Coordinates of N, CA, C and O in Angstrom, one line a residue:
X1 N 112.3 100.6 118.1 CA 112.0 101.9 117.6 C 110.6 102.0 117.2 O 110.0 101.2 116.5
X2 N 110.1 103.0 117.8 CA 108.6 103.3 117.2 C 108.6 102.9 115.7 O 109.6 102.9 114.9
X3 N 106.9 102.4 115.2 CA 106.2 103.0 114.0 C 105.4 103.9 114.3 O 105.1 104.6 113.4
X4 N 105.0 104.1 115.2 CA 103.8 104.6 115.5 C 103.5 105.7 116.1 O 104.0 105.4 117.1
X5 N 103.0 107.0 116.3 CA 103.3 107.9 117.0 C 103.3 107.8 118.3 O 102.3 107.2 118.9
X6 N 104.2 108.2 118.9 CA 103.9 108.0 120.5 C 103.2 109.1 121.5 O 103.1 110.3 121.0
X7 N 102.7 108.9 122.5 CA 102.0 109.9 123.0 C 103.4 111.2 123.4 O 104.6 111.1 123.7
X8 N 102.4 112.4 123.4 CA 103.1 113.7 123.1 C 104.0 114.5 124.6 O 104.7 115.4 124.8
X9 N 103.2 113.1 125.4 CA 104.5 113.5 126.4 C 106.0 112.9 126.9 O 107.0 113.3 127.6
X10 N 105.8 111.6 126.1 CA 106.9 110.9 126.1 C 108.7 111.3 125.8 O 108.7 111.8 124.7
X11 N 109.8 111.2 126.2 CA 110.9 112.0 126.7 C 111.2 111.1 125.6 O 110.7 110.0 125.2
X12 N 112.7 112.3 125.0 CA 113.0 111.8 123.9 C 114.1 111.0 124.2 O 114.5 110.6 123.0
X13 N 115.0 110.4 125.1 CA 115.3 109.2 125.4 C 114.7 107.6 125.0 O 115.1 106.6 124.4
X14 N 113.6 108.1 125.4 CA 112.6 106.7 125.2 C 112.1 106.4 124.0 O 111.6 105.3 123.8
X15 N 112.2 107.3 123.1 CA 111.8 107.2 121.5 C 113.0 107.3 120.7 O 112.8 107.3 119.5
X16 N 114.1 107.5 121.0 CA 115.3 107.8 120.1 C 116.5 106.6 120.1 O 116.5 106.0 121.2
X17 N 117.2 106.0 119.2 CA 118.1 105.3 119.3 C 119.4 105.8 118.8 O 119.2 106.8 118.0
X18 N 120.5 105.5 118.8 CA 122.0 106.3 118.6 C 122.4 105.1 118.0 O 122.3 103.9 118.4
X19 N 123.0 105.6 116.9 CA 123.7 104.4 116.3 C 125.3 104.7 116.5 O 126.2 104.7 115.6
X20 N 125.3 104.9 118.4 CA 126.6 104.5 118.9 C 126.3 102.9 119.1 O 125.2 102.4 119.3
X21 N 127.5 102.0 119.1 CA 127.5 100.7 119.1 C 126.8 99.9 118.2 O 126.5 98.7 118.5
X22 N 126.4 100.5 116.7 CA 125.9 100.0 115.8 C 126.7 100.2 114.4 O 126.3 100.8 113.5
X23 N 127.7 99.6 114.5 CA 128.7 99.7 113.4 C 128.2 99.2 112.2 O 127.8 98.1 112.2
X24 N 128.2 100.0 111.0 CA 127.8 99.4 110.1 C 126.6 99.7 109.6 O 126.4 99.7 108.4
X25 N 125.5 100.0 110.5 CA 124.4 100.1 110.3 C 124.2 101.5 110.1 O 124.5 102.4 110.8
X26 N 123.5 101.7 108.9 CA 123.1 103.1 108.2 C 121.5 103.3 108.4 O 120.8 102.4 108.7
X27 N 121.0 104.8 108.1 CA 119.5 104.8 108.6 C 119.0 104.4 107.1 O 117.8 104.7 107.1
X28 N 119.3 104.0 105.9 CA 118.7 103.2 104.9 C 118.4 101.7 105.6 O 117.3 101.1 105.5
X29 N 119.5 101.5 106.1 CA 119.3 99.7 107.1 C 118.2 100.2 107.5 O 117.4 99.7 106.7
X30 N 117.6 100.9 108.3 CA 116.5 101.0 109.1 C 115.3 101.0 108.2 O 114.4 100.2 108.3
X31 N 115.7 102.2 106.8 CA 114.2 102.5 105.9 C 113.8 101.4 105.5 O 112.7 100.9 105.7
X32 N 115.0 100.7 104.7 CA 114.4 99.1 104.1 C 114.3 97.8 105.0 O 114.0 96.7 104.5
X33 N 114.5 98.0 106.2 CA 113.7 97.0 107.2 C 112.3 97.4 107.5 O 111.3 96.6 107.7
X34 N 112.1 99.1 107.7 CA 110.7 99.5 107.8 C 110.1 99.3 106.5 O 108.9 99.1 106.5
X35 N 110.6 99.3 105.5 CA 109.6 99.0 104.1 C 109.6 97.8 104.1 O 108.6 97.5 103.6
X36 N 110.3 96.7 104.5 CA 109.9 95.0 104.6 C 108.5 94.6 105.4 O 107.6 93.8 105.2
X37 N 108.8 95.8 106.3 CA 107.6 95.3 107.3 C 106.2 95.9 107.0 O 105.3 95.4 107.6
X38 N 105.9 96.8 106.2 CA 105.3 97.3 105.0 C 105.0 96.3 104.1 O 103.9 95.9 104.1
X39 N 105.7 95.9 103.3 CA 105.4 94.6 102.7 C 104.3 93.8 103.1 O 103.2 93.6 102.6
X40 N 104.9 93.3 104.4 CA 105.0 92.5 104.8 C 103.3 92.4 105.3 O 102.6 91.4 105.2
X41 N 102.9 94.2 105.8 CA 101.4 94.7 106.4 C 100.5 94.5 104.8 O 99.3 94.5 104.9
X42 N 101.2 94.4 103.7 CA 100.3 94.4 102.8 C 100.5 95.9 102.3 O 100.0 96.0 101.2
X43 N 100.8 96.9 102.6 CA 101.0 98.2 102.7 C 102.4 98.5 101.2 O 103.5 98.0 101.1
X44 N 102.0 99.2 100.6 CA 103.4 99.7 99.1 C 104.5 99.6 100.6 O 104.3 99.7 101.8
X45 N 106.2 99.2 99.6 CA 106.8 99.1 100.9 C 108.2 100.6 100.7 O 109.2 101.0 100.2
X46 N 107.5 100.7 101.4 CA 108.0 102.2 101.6 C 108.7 103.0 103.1 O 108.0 103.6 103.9
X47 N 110.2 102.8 103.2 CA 110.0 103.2 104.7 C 110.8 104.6 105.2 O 111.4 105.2 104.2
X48 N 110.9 105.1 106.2 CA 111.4 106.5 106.3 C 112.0 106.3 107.9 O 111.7 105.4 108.8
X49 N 113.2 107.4 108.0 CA 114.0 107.4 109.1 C 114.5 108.7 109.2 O 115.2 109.1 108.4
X50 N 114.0 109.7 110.5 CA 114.9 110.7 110.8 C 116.1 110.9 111.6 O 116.3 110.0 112.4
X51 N 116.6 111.4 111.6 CA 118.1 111.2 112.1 C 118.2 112.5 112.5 O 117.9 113.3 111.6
X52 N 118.5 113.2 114.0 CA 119.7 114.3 114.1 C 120.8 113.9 114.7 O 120.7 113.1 115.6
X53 N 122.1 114.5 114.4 CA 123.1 114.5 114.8 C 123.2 112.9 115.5 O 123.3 112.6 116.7
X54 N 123.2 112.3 114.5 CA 123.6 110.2 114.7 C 122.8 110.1 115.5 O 123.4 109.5 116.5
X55 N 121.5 110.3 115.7 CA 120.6 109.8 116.9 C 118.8 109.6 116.3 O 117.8 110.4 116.5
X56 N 118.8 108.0 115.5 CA 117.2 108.5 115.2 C 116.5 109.0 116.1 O 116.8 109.1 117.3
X57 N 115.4 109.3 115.6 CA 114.4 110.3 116.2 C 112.8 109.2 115.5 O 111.7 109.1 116.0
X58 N 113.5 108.6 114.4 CA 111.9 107.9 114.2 C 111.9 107.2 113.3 O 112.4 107.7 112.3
X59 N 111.6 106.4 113.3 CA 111.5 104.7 112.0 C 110.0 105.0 111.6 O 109.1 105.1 112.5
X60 N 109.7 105.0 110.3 CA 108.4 104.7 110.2 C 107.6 103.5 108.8 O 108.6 102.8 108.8
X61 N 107.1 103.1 108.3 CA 107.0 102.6 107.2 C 105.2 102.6 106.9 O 104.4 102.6 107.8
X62 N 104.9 102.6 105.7 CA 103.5 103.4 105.0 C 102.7 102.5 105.9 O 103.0 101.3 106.2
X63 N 101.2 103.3 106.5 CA 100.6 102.5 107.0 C 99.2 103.2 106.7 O 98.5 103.7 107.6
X64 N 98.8 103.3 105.5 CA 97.2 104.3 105.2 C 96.2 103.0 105.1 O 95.0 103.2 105.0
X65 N 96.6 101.9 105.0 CA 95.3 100.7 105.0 C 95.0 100.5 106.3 O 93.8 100.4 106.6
X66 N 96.1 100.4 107.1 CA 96.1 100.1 108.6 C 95.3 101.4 109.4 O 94.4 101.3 110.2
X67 N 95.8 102.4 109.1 CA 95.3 103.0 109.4 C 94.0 103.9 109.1 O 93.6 105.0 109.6
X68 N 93.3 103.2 107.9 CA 92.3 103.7 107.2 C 92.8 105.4 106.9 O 91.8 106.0 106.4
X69 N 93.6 106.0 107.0 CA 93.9 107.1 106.6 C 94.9 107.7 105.2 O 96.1 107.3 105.4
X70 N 94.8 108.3 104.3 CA 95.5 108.2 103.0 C 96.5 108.9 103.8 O 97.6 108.5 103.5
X71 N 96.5 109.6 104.4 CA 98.5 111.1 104.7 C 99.0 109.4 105.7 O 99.6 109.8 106.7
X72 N 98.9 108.4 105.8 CA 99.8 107.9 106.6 C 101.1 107.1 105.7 O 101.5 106.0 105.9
X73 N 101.4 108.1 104.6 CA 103.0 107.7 104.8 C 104.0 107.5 105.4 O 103.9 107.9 106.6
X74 N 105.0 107.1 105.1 CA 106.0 106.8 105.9 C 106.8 107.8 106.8 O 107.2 107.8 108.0
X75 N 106.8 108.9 105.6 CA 107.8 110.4 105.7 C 106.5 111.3 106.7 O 106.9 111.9 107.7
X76 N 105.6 111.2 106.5 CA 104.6 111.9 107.3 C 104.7 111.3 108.7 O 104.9 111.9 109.7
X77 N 104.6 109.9 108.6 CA 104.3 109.4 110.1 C 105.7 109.6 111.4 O 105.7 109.8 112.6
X78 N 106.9 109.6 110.2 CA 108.1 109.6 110.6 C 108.2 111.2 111.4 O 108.5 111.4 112.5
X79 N 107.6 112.0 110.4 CA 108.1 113.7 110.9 C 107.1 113.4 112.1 O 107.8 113.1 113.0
X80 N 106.0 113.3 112.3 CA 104.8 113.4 113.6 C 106.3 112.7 114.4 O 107.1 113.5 114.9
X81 N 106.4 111.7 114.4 CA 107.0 110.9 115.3 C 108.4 111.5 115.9 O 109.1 111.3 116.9
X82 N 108.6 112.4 115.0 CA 110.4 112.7 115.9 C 109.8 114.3 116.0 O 110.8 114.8 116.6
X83 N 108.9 115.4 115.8 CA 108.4 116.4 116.3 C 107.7 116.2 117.7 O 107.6 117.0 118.6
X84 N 107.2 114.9 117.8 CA 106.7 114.2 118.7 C 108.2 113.9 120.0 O 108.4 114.3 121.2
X85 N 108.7 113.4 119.4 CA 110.1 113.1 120.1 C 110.7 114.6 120.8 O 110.9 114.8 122.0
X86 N 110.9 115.4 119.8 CA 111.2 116.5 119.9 C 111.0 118.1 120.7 O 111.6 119.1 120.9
X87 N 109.6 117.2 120.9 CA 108.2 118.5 121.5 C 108.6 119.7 120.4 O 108.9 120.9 120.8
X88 N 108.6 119.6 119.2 CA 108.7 120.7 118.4 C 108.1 120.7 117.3 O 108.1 119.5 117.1
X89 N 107.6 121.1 116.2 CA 106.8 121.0 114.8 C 108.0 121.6 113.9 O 107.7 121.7 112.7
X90 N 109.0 121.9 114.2 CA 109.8 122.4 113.3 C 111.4 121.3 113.7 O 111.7 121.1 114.9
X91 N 112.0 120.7 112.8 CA 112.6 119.3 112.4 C 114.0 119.9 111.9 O 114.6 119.3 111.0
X92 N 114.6 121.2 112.6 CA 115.8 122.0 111.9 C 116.9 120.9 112.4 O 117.2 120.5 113.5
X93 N 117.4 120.8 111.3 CA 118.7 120.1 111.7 C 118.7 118.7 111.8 O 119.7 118.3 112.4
X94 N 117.8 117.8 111.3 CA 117.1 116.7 111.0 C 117.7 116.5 109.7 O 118.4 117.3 109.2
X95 N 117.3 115.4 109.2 CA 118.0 114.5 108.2 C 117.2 113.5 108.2 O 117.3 112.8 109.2
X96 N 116.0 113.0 106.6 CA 115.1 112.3 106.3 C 115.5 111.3 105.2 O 115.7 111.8 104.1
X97 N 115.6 110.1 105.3 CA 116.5 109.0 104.6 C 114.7 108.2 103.7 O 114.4 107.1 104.3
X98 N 114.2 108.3 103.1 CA 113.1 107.3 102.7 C 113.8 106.4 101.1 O 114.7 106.7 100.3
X99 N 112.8 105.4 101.3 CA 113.3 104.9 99.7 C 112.7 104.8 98.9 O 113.0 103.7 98.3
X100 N 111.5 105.7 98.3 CA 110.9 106.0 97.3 C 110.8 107.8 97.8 O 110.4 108.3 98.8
X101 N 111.5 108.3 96.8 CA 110.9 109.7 96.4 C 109.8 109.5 96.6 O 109.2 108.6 96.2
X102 N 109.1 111.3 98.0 CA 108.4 111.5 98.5 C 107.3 111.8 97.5 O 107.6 112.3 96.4
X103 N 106.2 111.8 97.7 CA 105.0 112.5 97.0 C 104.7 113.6 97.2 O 104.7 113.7 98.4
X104 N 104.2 115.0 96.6 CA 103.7 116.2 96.4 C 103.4 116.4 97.7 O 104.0 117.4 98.2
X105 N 102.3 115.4 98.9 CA 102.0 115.9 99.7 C 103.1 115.9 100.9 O 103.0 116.8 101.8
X106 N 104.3 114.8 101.0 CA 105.2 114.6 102.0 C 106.4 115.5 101.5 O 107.3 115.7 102.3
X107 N 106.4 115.9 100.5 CA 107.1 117.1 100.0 C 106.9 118.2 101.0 O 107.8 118.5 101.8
X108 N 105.6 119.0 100.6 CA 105.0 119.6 101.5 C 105.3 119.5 103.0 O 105.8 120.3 103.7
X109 N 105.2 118.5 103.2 CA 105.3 118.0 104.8 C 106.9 118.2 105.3 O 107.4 118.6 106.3
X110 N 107.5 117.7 104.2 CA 109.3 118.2 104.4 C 109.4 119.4 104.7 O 109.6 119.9 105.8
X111 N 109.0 120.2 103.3 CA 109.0 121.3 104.1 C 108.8 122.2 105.2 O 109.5 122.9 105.9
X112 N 107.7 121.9 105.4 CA 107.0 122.6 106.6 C 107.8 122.3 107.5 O 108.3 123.2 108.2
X113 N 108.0 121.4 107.7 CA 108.9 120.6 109.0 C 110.5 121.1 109.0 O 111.3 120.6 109.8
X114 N 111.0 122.2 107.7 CA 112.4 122.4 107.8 C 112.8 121.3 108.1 O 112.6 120.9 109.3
X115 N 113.4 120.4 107.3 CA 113.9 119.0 107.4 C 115.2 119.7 106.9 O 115.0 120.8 106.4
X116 N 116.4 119.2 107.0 CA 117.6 119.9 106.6 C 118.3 119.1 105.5 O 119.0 119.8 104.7
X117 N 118.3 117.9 105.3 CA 118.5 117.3 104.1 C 118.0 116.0 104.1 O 118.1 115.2 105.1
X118 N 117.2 115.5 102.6 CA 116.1 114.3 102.4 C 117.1 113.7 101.3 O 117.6 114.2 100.3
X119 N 117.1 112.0 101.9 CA 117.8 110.8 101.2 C 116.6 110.3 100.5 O 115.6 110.2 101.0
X120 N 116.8 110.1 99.4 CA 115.7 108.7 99.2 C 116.3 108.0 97.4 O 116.9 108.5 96.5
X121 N 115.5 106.8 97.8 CA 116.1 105.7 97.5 C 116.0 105.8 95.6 O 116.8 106.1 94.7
X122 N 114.5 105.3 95.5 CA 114.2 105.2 94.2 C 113.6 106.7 93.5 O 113.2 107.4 94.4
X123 N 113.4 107.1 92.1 CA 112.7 108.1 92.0 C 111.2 107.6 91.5 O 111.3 106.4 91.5
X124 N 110.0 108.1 91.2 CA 109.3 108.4 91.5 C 108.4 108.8 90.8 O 107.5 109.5 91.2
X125 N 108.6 108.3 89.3 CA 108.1 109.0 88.0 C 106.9 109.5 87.9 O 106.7 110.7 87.6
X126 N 105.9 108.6 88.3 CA 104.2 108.7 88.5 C 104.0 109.6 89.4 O 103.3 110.6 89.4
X127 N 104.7 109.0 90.4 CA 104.0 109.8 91.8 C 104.7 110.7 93.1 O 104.2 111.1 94.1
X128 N 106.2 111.0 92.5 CA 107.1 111.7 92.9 C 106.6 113.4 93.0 O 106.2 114.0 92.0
X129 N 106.8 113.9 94.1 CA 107.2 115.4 93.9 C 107.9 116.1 94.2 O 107.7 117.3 94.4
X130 N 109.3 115.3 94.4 CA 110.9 116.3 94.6 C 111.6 116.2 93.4 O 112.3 117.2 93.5
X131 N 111.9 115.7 92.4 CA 112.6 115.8 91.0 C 111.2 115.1 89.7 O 111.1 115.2 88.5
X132 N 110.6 114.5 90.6 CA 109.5 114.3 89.3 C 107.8 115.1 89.7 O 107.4 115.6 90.7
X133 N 107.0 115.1 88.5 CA 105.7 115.5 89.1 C 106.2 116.9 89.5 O 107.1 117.5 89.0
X134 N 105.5 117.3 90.3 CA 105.3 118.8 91.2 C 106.3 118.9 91.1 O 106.5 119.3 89.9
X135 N 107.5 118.8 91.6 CA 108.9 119.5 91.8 C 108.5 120.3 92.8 O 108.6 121.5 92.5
X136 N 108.0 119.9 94.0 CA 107.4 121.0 95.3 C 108.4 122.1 95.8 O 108.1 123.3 96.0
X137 N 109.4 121.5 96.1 CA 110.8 122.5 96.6 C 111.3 123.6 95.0 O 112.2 124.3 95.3
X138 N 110.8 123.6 94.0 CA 111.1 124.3 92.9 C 110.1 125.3 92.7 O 110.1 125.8 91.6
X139 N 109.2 125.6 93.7 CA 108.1 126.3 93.4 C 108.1 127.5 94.3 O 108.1 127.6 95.5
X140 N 108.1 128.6 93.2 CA 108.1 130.0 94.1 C 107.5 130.2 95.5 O 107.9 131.2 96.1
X141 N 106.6 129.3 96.0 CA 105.4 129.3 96.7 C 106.5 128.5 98.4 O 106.3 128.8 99.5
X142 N 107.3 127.7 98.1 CA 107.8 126.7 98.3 C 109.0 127.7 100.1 O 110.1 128.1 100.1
X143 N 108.2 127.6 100.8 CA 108.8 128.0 102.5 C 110.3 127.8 102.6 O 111.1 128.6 102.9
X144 N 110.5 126.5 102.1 CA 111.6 125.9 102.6 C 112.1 124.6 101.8 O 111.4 123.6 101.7
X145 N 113.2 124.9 101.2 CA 113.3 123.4 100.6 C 114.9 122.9 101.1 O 115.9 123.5 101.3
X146 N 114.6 121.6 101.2 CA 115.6 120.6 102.0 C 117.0 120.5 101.1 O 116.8 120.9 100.0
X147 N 118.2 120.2 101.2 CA 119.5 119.8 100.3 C 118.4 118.0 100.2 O 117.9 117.2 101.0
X148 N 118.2 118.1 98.3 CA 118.3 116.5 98.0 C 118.9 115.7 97.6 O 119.5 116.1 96.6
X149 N 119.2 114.5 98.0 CA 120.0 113.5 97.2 C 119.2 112.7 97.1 O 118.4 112.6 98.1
X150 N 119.0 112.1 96.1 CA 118.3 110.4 95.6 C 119.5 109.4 94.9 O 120.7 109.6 94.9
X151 N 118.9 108.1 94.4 CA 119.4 107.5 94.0 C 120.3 106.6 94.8 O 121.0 105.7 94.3
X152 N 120.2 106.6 96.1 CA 120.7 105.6 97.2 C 120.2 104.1 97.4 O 119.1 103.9 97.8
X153 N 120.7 103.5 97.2 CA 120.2 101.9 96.8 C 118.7 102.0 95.9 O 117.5 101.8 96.3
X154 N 119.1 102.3 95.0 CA 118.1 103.0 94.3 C 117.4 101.3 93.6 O 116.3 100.8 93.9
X155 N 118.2 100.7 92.8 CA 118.0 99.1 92.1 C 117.1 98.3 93.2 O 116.2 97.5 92.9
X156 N 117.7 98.6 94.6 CA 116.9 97.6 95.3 C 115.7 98.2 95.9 O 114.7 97.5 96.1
X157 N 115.8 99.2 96.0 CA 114.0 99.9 96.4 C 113.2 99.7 95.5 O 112.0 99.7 95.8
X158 N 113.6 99.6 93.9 CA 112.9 99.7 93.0 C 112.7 98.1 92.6 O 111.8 97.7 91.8
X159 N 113.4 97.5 93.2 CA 113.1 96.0 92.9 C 112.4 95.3 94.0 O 112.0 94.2 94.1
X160 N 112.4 96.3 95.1 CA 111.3 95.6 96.4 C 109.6 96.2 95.9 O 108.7 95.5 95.7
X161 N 109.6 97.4 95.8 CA 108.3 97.8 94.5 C 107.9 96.8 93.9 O 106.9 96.1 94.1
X162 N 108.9 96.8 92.9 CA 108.2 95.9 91.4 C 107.9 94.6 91.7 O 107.3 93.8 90.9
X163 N 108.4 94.1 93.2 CA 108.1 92.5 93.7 C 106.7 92.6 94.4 O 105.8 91.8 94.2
X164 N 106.7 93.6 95.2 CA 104.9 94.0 96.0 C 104.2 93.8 94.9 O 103.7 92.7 94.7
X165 N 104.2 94.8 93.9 CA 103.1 95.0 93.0 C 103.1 93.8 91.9 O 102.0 93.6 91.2
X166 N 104.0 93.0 91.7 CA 103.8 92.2 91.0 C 102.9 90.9 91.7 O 101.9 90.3 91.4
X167 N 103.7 91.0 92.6 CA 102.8 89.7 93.7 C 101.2 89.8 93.8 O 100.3 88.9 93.7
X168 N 101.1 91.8 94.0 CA 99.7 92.1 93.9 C 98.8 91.5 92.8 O 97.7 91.0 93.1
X169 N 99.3 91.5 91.7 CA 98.7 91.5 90.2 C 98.3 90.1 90.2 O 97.1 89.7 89.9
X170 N 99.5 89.1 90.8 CA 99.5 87.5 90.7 C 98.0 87.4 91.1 O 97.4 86.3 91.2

């Protein structure tokens, strides 16, 4: 599965995987293997997965050091990558799985993208803007806001965090 965006003419066959013949495996399996490998880049480990109708569309995990660019989060790189897939800028009927509550600006980015319902793992106190901070989708201003659920293997996203940043500090 991609991290990366792929070029914009590429058929969505070739960028998509179905998790027919993948029993068991959920698109969180996917987020927190893309936030290992995040880790792993040195990168906060943070990963994101869109899904329509049981068929990713895009794995992605935070890459703004790598890519010298600050918007290269996970949830940003993910929506490029399955609109990309998609040949479309609008993400209806999509389903966004990350495991850190999104920030103010991938908020934004959900929205815009009509994302249809956003999973995510840990919340987000500092730097969240779907239930913490901004509350982006609560704001009159606000196009479009997604059905949220958080709290999804919430202990272990928050304890792959506290292991990055601790490591950092060492």
């Amino acid at each position: 599965m991609p991290d990366s965006i792929p070029p914009a003419k590429t058929r969505l066959a070739a960028n998509t995987t179905s998790f027919a013949g993948r029993p068991g495996e959920t698109p969180f399996d996917l987020a927190f293997a893309a936030a290992r490998r995040a880790a792993e880049a040195g990168e906060v480990p943070v990963g994101a997965v869109v899904v329509r109708d049981d068929v990713v569309l895009a794995v992605a995990h935070n890459r703004p050091r790598a890519l010298r660019d600050p918007t290269a989060h996970a949830e940003i790189l993910a929506i490029r990558t399955a609109c990309a897939a998609l040949g479309d800028e609008r993400l209806s009927g999509c389903d966004l799985y990350v495991t850190l509550e999104p920030c103010p600006m991938c908020a934004g980015a959900i929205g815009f993208a009509r994302i249809r319902r956003l999973y995510y793992g840990a919340a987000d106190p500092k730097g969240g803007g779907v239930e913490n901070g901004a509350r982006v989708f609560n704001q009159p201003t606000c196009h479009h806001a997604p059905d949220v659920y958080g709290g999804f293997r919430e202990d272990e996203a928050a304890q792959m965090l506290r292991d990055f940043f601790r490591a950092r500090r060492d």
